[in-house]
């Protein structure tokens, strides 16, 4: 069986997750469900990135120990993923003992190999904020965070020799054009970071202690990114007593990340893997951000949208649909309540919901719920409809294979629209009135066939809705497969339910705007 290993970033557990952070995970979950449907043996990893000064500070502000804080937050994350029906196989916490031990082994290995060396870190330091800044980050020569004086400081630190690997990385990019998607992210890395000269990376800190200690020099803690990135390996038992999963699933087939962490994943991560002599992931997919009209979602601005708010009123599938449909590859998406409701009412209720409802009631009305069998010879109209559908399903499949979920959903909705149009073209009610029974049978058959195809294709995106849809048109489990998706001969002895249930109920726009106001 072919395997498929997909990862999300591990999240900073500093506060509740908003719809932007949830997007990465919904996307990974959708890919995993799709690959499962295509017969892959899949493994999906997510988790929490629990070390570092930021977490220590947040915990202290709340009067908790860092451990108490991250325990609560990891639970919060798991509860959210359970609410969102995220099908991960492993949830990694960087405070897990197993992870900690392997990060230490990796650090010592790099040290022994000479890839990590001891030196001095020099920079402008803000004491109260415990942070280093570069000259250009300062605001009026002062700390950009608190506005206080900064001091030139020098401390002992360990560095990873990135320079040594720069050419090798460039060569790798060149020889593996599919490694980074979309391609412009690669160009950004080359032009902004590699060509100007890759700096060695400071991989330890001594200014706080909430982190993994360097075993041979425990006053240093390991830099949170070296700790965090290795999670993709430690989750599989790399370097541990049981590395069965590692042997089976590494290299990752797809690693999904947001644009803000591109540099860490497209430069440092491949270099760490090269230093470990490990194969690189097959693809790193970088997505853009969900923004608000007034910029970034931020607690202090008060414009944050939480997934729970959307799910409790519109359901999980509508929320997932919105997130996946709206995120283009080329730019950030702006969330607006108007847009959310419009997608809900027009795409989900009108286009998809009505198609299913109309069809179920026609099959009940004209054939007592029994789907007519196909005679195998399409008339002119049906032939064109079949040809369109076959091509469209191919296109949808290619688009999903390329992990382009928003364009894929657009194409799925073209198929839904075309199927709705087929009802208008064939006018079943007139066929019934004129007793053109053969034509009417063929029309009903084709409608149910297309709805079956749409239901199957939508399974990875909106699984509950798809299952409900497939149940309403009476499709047994064995026909809910991708294999016979492209054929027009799959339905025998099918009976739709007696009374269709609306998949989505139309909402009043004004009432919803009121609800969605922050
Ligand atoms: O970066 N729209 O964690 P994180 C879309 N711990 N995606 C968004 C977003 C938005 N508005 N805001 C955040 C970290 N994200 C590290 C990762 S991996 C070894 C360590 C995305 O909790 C962001 O781009 O800050 C990232 O992919 C994910 O949410 C987690 O961000």
Coordinates of C-alpha atoms and ligand atoms in Angstrom, one line a residue:
X1 CA 0.0 0.0 0.0
X2 CA 1.3 3.5 -0.8
X3 CA 1.9 5.7 2.2
X4 CA 1.2 9.3 2.8
X5 CA 2.6 11.4 5.7
X6 CA 1.2 14.9 6.1
X7 CA 2.1 17.4 8.8
X8 CA 0.8 20.7 10.1
X9 CA 3.0 23.1 12.1
X10 CA 2.9 22.5 15.8
X11 CA 1.1 25.4 17.3
X12 CA 2.3 27.9 20.0
X13 CA -0.1 27.4 22.8
X14 CA -0.2 31.0 23.8
X15 CA -4.0 31.6 23.4
X16 CA -7.1 30.3 21.8
X17 CA -6.8 29.4 18.1
X18 CA -8.6 31.6 15.6
X19 CA -9.9 30.6 12.1
X20 CA -6.6 31.6 10.6
X21 CA -4.6 29.1 12.7
X22 CA -7.3 26.5 12.2
X23 CA -7.0 26.8 8.5
X24 CA -3.7 24.9 8.2
X25 CA -5.1 22.0 10.1
X26 CA -8.3 21.8 8.2
X27 CA -6.3 21.8 5.0
X28 CA -4.1 19.0 6.2
X29 CA -7.1 17.0 7.3
X30 CA -8.8 17.4 3.9
X31 CA -5.7 16.2 2.1
X32 CA -5.4 13.2 4.5
X33 CA -9.1 12.3 3.9
X34 CA -8.6 12.6 0.2
X35 CA -5.5 10.3 0.2
X36 CA -7.3 7.8 2.4
X37 CA -10.2 7.7 -0.1
X38 CA -7.6 7.1 -2.8
X39 CA -6.3 4.1 -1.0
X40 CA -3.2 5.4 0.7
X41 CA -2.0 4.4 4.2
X42 CA -2.0 7.9 5.7
X43 CA -0.4 9.4 8.8
X44 CA -1.2 12.9 9.9
X45 CA 0.8 14.8 12.6
X46 CA -0.1 17.9 14.6
X47 CA 0.7 19.2 18.0
X48 CA 1.9 22.0 20.2
X49 CA 5.2 23.9 20.4
X50 CA 5.5 24.4 24.1
X51 CA 8.9 25.8 24.9
X52 CA 10.4 29.2 24.7
X53 CA 10.4 32.6 26.3
X54 CA 7.0 33.6 24.8
X55 CA 5.3 30.7 26.5
X56 CA 7.1 31.3 29.8
X57 CA 6.0 35.0 29.8
X58 CA 2.4 34.2 29.0
X59 CA 2.3 31.6 31.8
X60 CA 3.9 34.0 34.3
X61 CA 1.4 36.7 33.5
X62 CA -1.4 34.3 34.3
X63 CA 0.2 33.2 37.6
X64 CA 0.9 29.7 36.4
X65 CA 3.9 27.6 35.9
X66 CA 4.8 27.1 32.2
X67 CA 3.9 23.4 32.5
X68 CA 0.5 24.1 34.0
X69 CA -0.1 26.5 31.2
X70 CA 0.9 24.2 28.3
X71 CA -1.1 21.3 29.8
X72 CA -4.2 23.4 29.7
X73 CA -3.5 24.7 26.2
X74 CA -2.7 21.3 24.8
X75 CA -6.1 20.2 26.1
X76 CA -7.7 23.2 24.5
X77 CA -6.1 22.4 21.2
X78 CA -7.2 18.7 21.3
X79 CA -10.8 19.8 22.2
X80 CA -10.8 22.2 19.2
X81 CA -9.5 19.5 16.8
X82 CA -12.1 17.1 18.1
X83 CA -14.9 19.7 17.6
X84 CA -13.5 20.2 14.0
X85 CA -13.4 16.4 13.4
X86 CA -9.7 16.6 12.6
X87 CA -8.4 13.1 11.9
X88 CA -4.8 13.4 13.2
X89 CA -2.9 10.2 14.0
X90 CA -0.5 11.7 16.5
X91 CA -0.5 14.8 18.6
X92 CA 3.0 15.8 19.5
X93 CA 3.8 18.0 22.5
X94 CA 7.4 19.3 22.6
X95 CA 7.4 18.8 26.4
X96 CA 6.9 15.0 25.9
X97 CA 10.0 13.2 27.4
X98 CA 10.5 11.2 24.3
X99 CA 10.7 14.3 22.1
X100 CA 13.0 16.1 24.6
X101 CA 15.5 13.2 24.7
X102 CA 15.7 13.0 20.9
X103 CA 16.2 16.7 20.5
X104 CA 19.1 16.4 23.0
X105 CA 20.6 13.6 21.0
X106 CA 20.3 15.5 17.8
X107 CA 21.9 18.6 19.3
X108 CA 24.9 16.5 20.7
X109 CA 25.2 14.8 17.3
X110 CA 25.4 18.1 15.5
X111 CA 27.9 19.3 18.1
X112 CA 30.1 16.2 17.6
X113 CA 29.9 16.5 13.9
X114 CA 31.0 20.2 14.0
X115 CA 27.8 21.5 12.5
X116 CA 27.2 23.2 15.8
X117 CA 30.0 25.3 17.3
X118 CA 30.3 27.5 20.4
X119 CA 30.7 31.2 19.9
X120 CA 29.4 34.5 21.1
X121 CA 26.1 36.2 20.4
X122 CA 26.2 39.9 20.1
X123 CA 23.3 42.2 19.8
X124 CA 21.2 45.0 21.2
X125 CA 19.4 43.7 24.2
X126 CA 16.4 44.9 26.1
X127 CA 16.6 43.7 29.7
X128 CA 12.9 43.9 30.7
X129 CA 11.8 42.2 27.5
X130 CA 14.8 39.7 27.5
X131 CA 15.1 40.1 23.8
X132 CA 17.8 40.9 21.3
X133 CA 17.1 43.2 18.4
X134 CA 19.0 44.3 15.3
X135 CA 19.6 48.0 14.7
X136 CA 16.9 48.2 12.1
X137 CA 14.3 46.7 14.4
X138 CA 14.7 49.5 16.9
X139 CA 12.2 52.3 17.1
X140 CA 13.9 55.6 17.6
X141 CA 16.9 53.7 18.9
X142 CA 14.8 52.0 21.6
X143 CA 13.2 48.7 22.2
X144 CA 10.3 48.2 19.6
X145 CA 8.2 46.4 22.3
X146 CA 8.5 48.5 25.4
X147 CA 10.2 51.6 24.3
X148 CA 13.1 51.3 26.9
X149 CA 16.8 51.7 26.3
X150 CA 18.7 48.7 24.8
X151 CA 22.2 47.7 25.6
X152 CA 24.9 46.1 23.4
X153 CA 25.4 42.7 24.9
X154 CA 27.6 39.7 24.2
X155 CA 26.9 36.2 25.5
X156 CA 28.2 32.8 25.0
X157 CA 26.0 30.8 22.6
X158 CA 26.0 27.9 20.2
X159 CA 25.6 28.4 16.5
X160 CA 24.6 26.1 13.6
X161 CA 26.8 26.3 10.6
X162 CA 24.2 27.2 8.0
X163 CA 26.8 28.6 5.5
X164 CA 28.3 25.2 5.0
X165 CA 25.0 24.0 3.5
X166 CA 23.9 27.0 1.5
X167 CA 25.1 25.8 -1.9
X168 CA 23.8 22.3 -1.3
X169 CA 20.4 23.8 -0.5
X170 CA 20.3 25.9 -3.7
X171 CA 21.3 22.9 -5.7
X172 CA 18.5 20.9 -4.0
X173 CA 15.9 23.6 -4.9
X174 CA 17.1 23.5 -8.5
X175 CA 17.0 19.8 -8.8
X176 CA 13.6 19.4 -7.1
X177 CA 11.2 21.9 -8.7
X178 CA 8.2 20.4 -6.8
X179 CA 9.8 20.8 -3.4
X180 CA 8.3 24.2 -2.7
X181 CA 4.7 25.2 -3.6
X182 CA 3.9 27.8 -4.7
X183 CA 7.2 28.5 -6.6
X184 CA 7.4 32.2 -5.8
X185 CA 8.1 31.3 -2.2
X186 CA 11.3 29.6 -3.3
X187 CA 12.3 32.7 -5.2
X188 CA 11.7 34.8 -2.1
X189 CA 14.0 32.5 -0.1
X190 CA 16.8 32.7 -2.6
X191 CA 16.6 36.4 -3.2
X192 CA 16.0 37.5 0.4
X193 CA 18.0 35.1 2.5
X194 CA 20.3 32.8 0.6
X195 CA 21.9 35.0 -2.1
X196 CA 22.7 37.9 0.3
X197 CA 24.6 35.3 2.4
X198 CA 23.1 32.9 4.8
X199 CA 24.0 33.7 8.4
X200 CA 24.8 31.0 10.9
X201 CA 21.9 30.4 13.3
X202 CA 22.1 30.9 17.0
X203 CA 20.7 27.7 18.4
X204 CA 20.8 28.2 22.2
X205 CA 19.7 30.8 24.7
X206 CA 20.8 31.5 28.3
X207 CA 18.4 34.3 29.1
X208 CA 15.5 32.0 30.2
X209 CA 15.2 28.4 31.1
X210 CA 11.9 27.1 29.8
X211 CA 13.3 24.9 27.1
X212 CA 15.3 21.8 26.4
X213 CA 18.7 21.9 28.1
X214 CA 21.9 21.2 26.2
X215 CA 23.1 18.0 27.9
X216 CA 26.8 18.8 27.8
X217 CA 26.3 22.5 28.9
X218 CA 23.0 22.8 30.8
X219 CA 23.0 26.5 31.4
X220 CA 22.0 26.7 27.7
X221 CA 18.6 25.8 26.4
X222 CA 18.0 24.8 22.8
X223 CA 16.5 27.4 20.5
X224 CA 12.8 26.8 20.2
X225 CA 12.9 26.4 16.4
X226 CA 15.6 23.6 16.5
X227 CA 13.4 21.9 19.1
X228 CA 10.2 22.5 17.2
X229 CA 11.2 21.5 13.7
X230 CA 12.5 18.1 14.8
X231 CA 9.0 17.2 16.0
X232 CA 8.3 16.0 12.4
X233 CA 10.9 13.3 13.1
X234 CA 10.5 12.6 16.8
X235 CA 6.8 12.0 16.4
X236 CA 7.7 8.9 14.3
X237 CA 10.2 7.6 16.8
X238 CA 13.3 8.7 14.9
X239 CA 16.5 7.8 16.9
X240 CA 14.4 6.0 19.5
X241 CA 14.1 2.3 20.4
X242 CA 11.1 1.9 18.2
X243 CA 11.5 3.6 14.8
X244 CA 9.0 1.5 12.9
X245 CA 6.8 4.5 12.1
X246 CA 9.8 6.5 11.0
X247 CA 10.9 3.8 8.6
X248 CA 7.5 3.5 7.2
X249 CA 6.5 7.1 6.8
X250 CA 9.6 9.3 6.4
X251 CA 10.2 11.3 4.2
X252 CA 7.0 13.3 4.7
X253 CA 4.9 13.6 1.5
X254 CA 3.4 16.9 2.4
X255 CA 4.3 19.6 5.0
X256 CA 1.8 22.4 5.2
X257 CA 2.8 25.8 6.7
X258 CA 1.7 29.4 6.8
X259 CA 3.7 32.1 5.0
X260 CA 5.2 33.6 8.2
X261 CA 7.1 30.4 9.0
X262 CA 8.4 29.9 5.4
X263 CA 12.0 30.8 6.2
X264 CA 12.3 28.2 9.0
X265 CA 10.8 25.4 6.9
X266 CA 12.3 26.2 3.6
X267 CA 15.9 27.0 4.7
X268 CA 16.7 25.8 8.3
X269 CA 14.6 22.6 8.2
X270 CA 16.0 21.2 5.0
X271 CA 19.5 22.1 6.2
X272 CA 18.9 20.2 9.5
X273 CA 17.8 17.2 7.5
X274 CA 20.8 17.4 5.3
X275 CA 23.0 17.5 8.4
X276 CA 21.3 14.4 9.6
X277 CA 21.7 12.7 6.2
X278 CA 18.0 12.3 5.9
X279 CA 15.9 12.6 2.8
X280 CA 13.9 15.9 2.6
X281 CA 10.1 16.1 2.5
X282 CA 8.6 15.7 -1.0
X283 CA 6.7 18.9 -0.8
X284 CA 6.3 21.9 1.5
X285 CA 3.2 23.8 0.8
X286 CA 3.1 27.4 1.9
X287 CA -0.3 29.1 2.3
X288 CA -1.3 32.7 2.8
X289 CA -3.2 34.3 5.6
X290 CA -6.7 35.0 6.5
X291 CA -6.9 38.7 7.3
X292 CA -9.6 41.1 8.5
X293 CA -10.6 44.3 6.8
X294 CA -8.5 46.2 9.4
X295 CA -5.4 44.0 9.1
X296 CA -4.2 41.0 11.1
X297 CA -6.6 39.2 13.5
X298 CA -5.4 40.3 16.9
X299 CA -6.8 40.1 20.4
X300 CA -5.8 43.7 21.2
X301 CA -7.6 45.0 18.2
X302 CA -10.6 42.8 19.2
X303 CA -11.2 41.5 15.6
X304 CA -10.5 37.8 16.2
X305 CA -12.9 35.2 14.8
X306 CA -12.9 31.9 16.6
X307 CA -14.0 28.7 14.8
X308 CA -16.4 27.8 17.6
X309 CA -18.5 30.9 16.8
X310 CA -19.1 29.8 13.2
X311 CA -19.4 26.1 14.0
X312 CA -22.0 26.5 16.7
X313 CA -24.4 28.3 14.4
X314 CA -23.6 27.2 10.8
X315 CA -22.1 23.7 11.5
X316 CA -18.7 22.4 10.9
X317 CA -19.0 21.7 7.2
X318 CA -20.1 25.2 6.4
X319 CA -17.1 26.5 8.3
X320 CA -14.7 24.1 6.6
X321 CA -16.2 24.9 3.2
X322 CA -15.7 28.6 3.8
X323 CA -12.1 28.3 4.9
X324 CA -11.1 26.0 2.1
X325 CA -13.0 27.8 -0.6
X326 CA -11.8 31.3 0.2
X327 CA -8.0 30.8 0.5
X328 CA -6.3 31.5 -2.8
X329 CA -2.7 30.5 -3.4
X330 CA -1.6 33.9 -4.6
X331 CA -2.7 36.3 -1.9
X332 CA -4.2 36.7 1.6
X333 CA -7.9 36.3 2.1
X334 CA -10.0 38.9 3.8
X335 CA -12.7 37.4 6.0
X336 CA -16.0 39.3 6.1
X337 CA -19.3 38.1 7.6
X338 CA -21.1 39.2 4.4
X339 CA -19.0 36.8 2.4
X340 CA -19.4 34.0 4.9
X341 CA -23.2 34.2 4.7
X342 CA -23.3 34.6 1.0
X343 CA -21.2 31.4 0.6
X344 CA -23.6 29.7 3.0
X345 CA -26.8 30.8 1.4
X346 CA -25.9 30.7 -2.3
X347 CA -23.3 27.9 -2.6
X348 CA -24.5 25.5 0.1
X349 CA -28.2 26.1 0.3
X350 CA -29.1 27.1 -3.2
X351 CA -26.6 25.3 -5.4
X352 CA -25.9 22.1 -3.5
X353 CA -28.8 21.7 -1.2
X354 CA -31.5 22.5 -3.7
X355 CA -30.0 20.2 -6.3
X356 CA -30.2 17.2 -3.9
X357 CA -33.7 18.1 -2.7
X358 CA -35.2 18.7 -6.1
X359 CA -33.8 15.4 -7.4
X360 CA -34.8 13.3 -4.4
X361 CA -38.4 14.6 -4.7
X362 CA -38.5 14.0 -8.5
X363 CA -37.4 10.4 -8.1
X364 CA -40.1 10.0 -5.5
X365 CA -42.7 11.6 -7.6
X366 CA -42.0 9.9 -10.9
X367 CA -40.6 6.6 -9.9
X368 CA -41.8 6.0 -6.3
X369 CA -38.3 6.6 -5.1
X370 CA -36.6 3.9 -7.2
X371 CA -33.7 5.2 -9.3
X372 CA -34.2 4.0 -12.9
X373 CA -31.4 1.8 -14.3
X374 CA -29.3 3.0 -17.1
X375 CA -30.0 1.6 -20.6
X376 CA -26.4 2.5 -21.6
X377 CA -27.3 4.6 -24.7
X378 CA -27.4 8.3 -23.9
X379 CA -29.4 10.7 -26.0
X380 CA -27.8 13.9 -27.4
X381 CA -28.4 15.9 -24.2
X382 CA -27.3 13.2 -21.9
X383 CA -24.2 12.4 -24.0
X384 CA -23.0 16.0 -23.8
X385 CA -23.7 16.0 -20.0
X386 CA -21.7 12.8 -19.5
X387 CA -18.8 14.1 -21.5
X388 CA -18.7 17.3 -19.6
X389 CA -18.9 15.5 -16.3
X390 CA -16.1 13.1 -17.1
X391 CA -13.8 15.9 -18.1
X392 CA -14.8 18.0 -15.1
X393 CA -14.2 15.1 -12.7
X394 CA -10.7 14.6 -14.2
X395 CA -10.0 18.3 -13.8
X396 CA -11.2 18.3 -10.1
X397 CA -9.0 15.3 -9.4
X398 CA -5.9 16.9 -10.9
X399 CA -6.5 20.1 -8.9
X400 CA -6.9 18.2 -5.6
X401 CA -3.8 16.1 -6.4
X402 CA -2.0 19.5 -6.7
X403 CA -3.4 20.5 -3.2
X404 CA -5.2 23.5 -4.7
X405 CA -8.3 23.2 -2.6
X406 CA -9.9 26.6 -3.4
X407 CA -9.7 26.1 -7.2
X408 CA -10.9 22.5 -6.7
X409 CA -14.0 23.7 -4.9
X410 CA -14.6 26.2 -7.6
X411 CA -14.5 23.4 -10.2
X412 CA -16.8 21.2 -8.0
X413 CA -19.3 24.1 -7.9
X414 CA -19.1 24.3 -11.7
X415 CA -20.1 20.7 -11.8
X416 CA -23.0 21.4 -9.4
X417 CA -24.1 24.3 -11.5
X418 CA -23.9 22.3 -14.7
X419 CA -26.0 19.6 -13.0
X420 CA -28.6 22.1 -11.9
X421 CA -28.6 23.5 -15.5
X422 CA -29.2 19.9 -16.8
X423 CA -32.5 19.9 -14.9
X424 CA -33.5 23.2 -16.6
X425 CA -32.5 21.8 -20.0
X426 CA -34.2 18.4 -19.6
X427 CA -37.4 19.7 -17.9
X428 CA -38.3 16.4 -16.2
X429 CA -41.8 17.8 -15.3
X430 CA -42.6 18.2 -19.0
X431 CA -41.2 14.7 -19.8
X432 CA -43.5 13.3 -17.2
X433 CA -46.5 15.2 -18.5
X434 CA -45.8 14.1 -22.1
X435 CA -45.2 10.5 -20.9
X436 CA -41.7 10.5 -22.4
X437 CA -40.8 7.8 -19.9
X438 CA -37.4 6.6 -21.4
X439 CA -36.1 10.2 -21.5
X440 CA -37.4 10.8 -18.0
X441 CA -35.7 7.6 -16.7
X442 CA -32.4 8.6 -18.3
X443 CA -32.6 12.1 -16.8
X444 CA -33.2 10.8 -13.3
X445 CA -30.4 8.3 -13.7
X446 CA -28.0 10.9 -14.8
X447 CA -29.0 13.3 -12.0
X448 CA -28.5 10.7 -9.3
X449 CA -25.2 9.6 -10.9
X450 CA -23.9 13.2 -10.8
X451 CA -25.0 13.7 -7.3
X452 CA -23.3 10.5 -6.3
X453 CA -20.1 11.8 -7.9
X454 CA -20.4 15.2 -6.2
X455 CA -21.1 13.5 -2.8
X456 CA -18.0 11.3 -3.1
X457 CA -15.8 14.2 -4.3
X458 CA -16.9 16.3 -1.3
X459 CA -16.2 13.6 1.3
X460 CA -12.7 14.9 2.2
X461 CA -14.0 18.5 2.4
X462 CA -17.3 18.1 4.2
X463 CA -17.6 14.5 5.4
X464 CA -20.9 14.8 7.3
X465 CA -22.7 16.6 4.6
X466 CA -21.4 14.2 2.0
X467 CA -22.5 11.2 3.9
X468 CA -25.9 12.7 4.5
X469 CA -26.2 13.5 0.8
X470 CA -25.1 10.0 -0.2
X471 CA -27.6 8.4 2.2
X472 CA -30.4 10.6 0.9
X473 CA -29.9 9.3 -2.6
X474 CA -29.5 5.7 -1.3
X475 CA -25.9 5.1 -2.3
X476 CA -24.5 2.1 -0.4
X477 CA -21.0 2.2 1.1
X478 CA -19.5 0.1 -1.6
X479 CA -20.4 2.7 -4.2
X480 CA -19.0 5.6 -2.1
X481 CA -15.6 5.1 -3.6
X482 CA -13.3 7.1 -5.9
X483 CA -12.6 4.1 -8.1
X484 CA -15.9 4.1 -10.1
X485 CA -16.3 7.8 -9.9
X486 CA -15.8 8.4 -13.5
X487 CA -18.1 5.7 -14.9
X488 CA -21.8 6.0 -15.8
X489 CA -22.9 2.5 -14.9
X490 CA -22.7 2.3 -11.2
X491 CA -26.3 2.4 -10.0
X492 CA -28.5 -0.7 -9.6
X493 CA -31.4 -1.2 -7.2
X494 CA -30.9 2.2 -5.7
X495 CA -33.8 3.8 -3.7
X496 CA -33.7 7.4 -2.5
X497 CA -35.2 8.3 0.9
X498 CA -38.9 9.1 1.0
X499 CA -38.6 12.6 2.0
X500 CA -35.4 14.6 1.4
X501 CA -34.0 16.6 4.3
X502 CA -32.4 20.0 3.4
X503 CA -28.6 19.8 3.7
X504 CA -28.5 23.4 4.8
X505 CA -31.2 25.8 5.9
X506 CA -31.2 29.3 4.4
X507 CA -30.3 32.1 6.7
X508 CA -31.7 35.6 7.1
X509 CA -28.8 37.9 6.1
X510 CA -29.6 40.7 8.6
X511 CA -30.0 38.4 11.5
X512 CA -26.7 36.7 10.7
X513 CA -24.9 40.0 10.4
X514 CA -26.1 40.9 13.9
X515 CA -24.8 37.5 15.2
X516 CA -21.5 37.8 13.4
X517 CA -20.7 41.3 14.6
X518 CA -17.8 40.9 17.0
Ligands
LIG1 O1 4.3 29.3 13.9 N1 -4.2 32.9 8.6 O2 2.9 28.4 15.5 P1 1.7 29.4 15.4 C1 -3.7 31.7 8.2 N2 4.9 27.1 16.6 N3 -2.8 31.0 8.9 C2 -2.4 31.5 10.1 C3 -2.9 32.7 10.6 C4 -3.8 33.4 9.8 N4 -4.3 34.6 10.1 N5 -2.3 33.0 11.7 C5 -1.5 31.9 12.0 C6 4.1 28.5 14.9 N6 -1.5 31.1 11.0 C7 5.2 27.6 15.3 C8 5.3 26.5 14.3 S1 6.4 24.3 13.4 C9 7.7 23.4 13.6 C10 6.4 25.5 14.6 C11 -0.8 29.8 10.8 O3 0.7 28.9 16.5 C12 0.7 30.0 10.8 O4 1.1 30.5 9.6 O5 2.1 30.8 15.6 C13 1.2 28.6 11.2 O6 1.3 27.8 10.0 C14 0.1 28.1 12.1 O7 -1.0 29.0 12.0 C15 0.6 28.0 13.5 O8 1.1 29.2 14.0

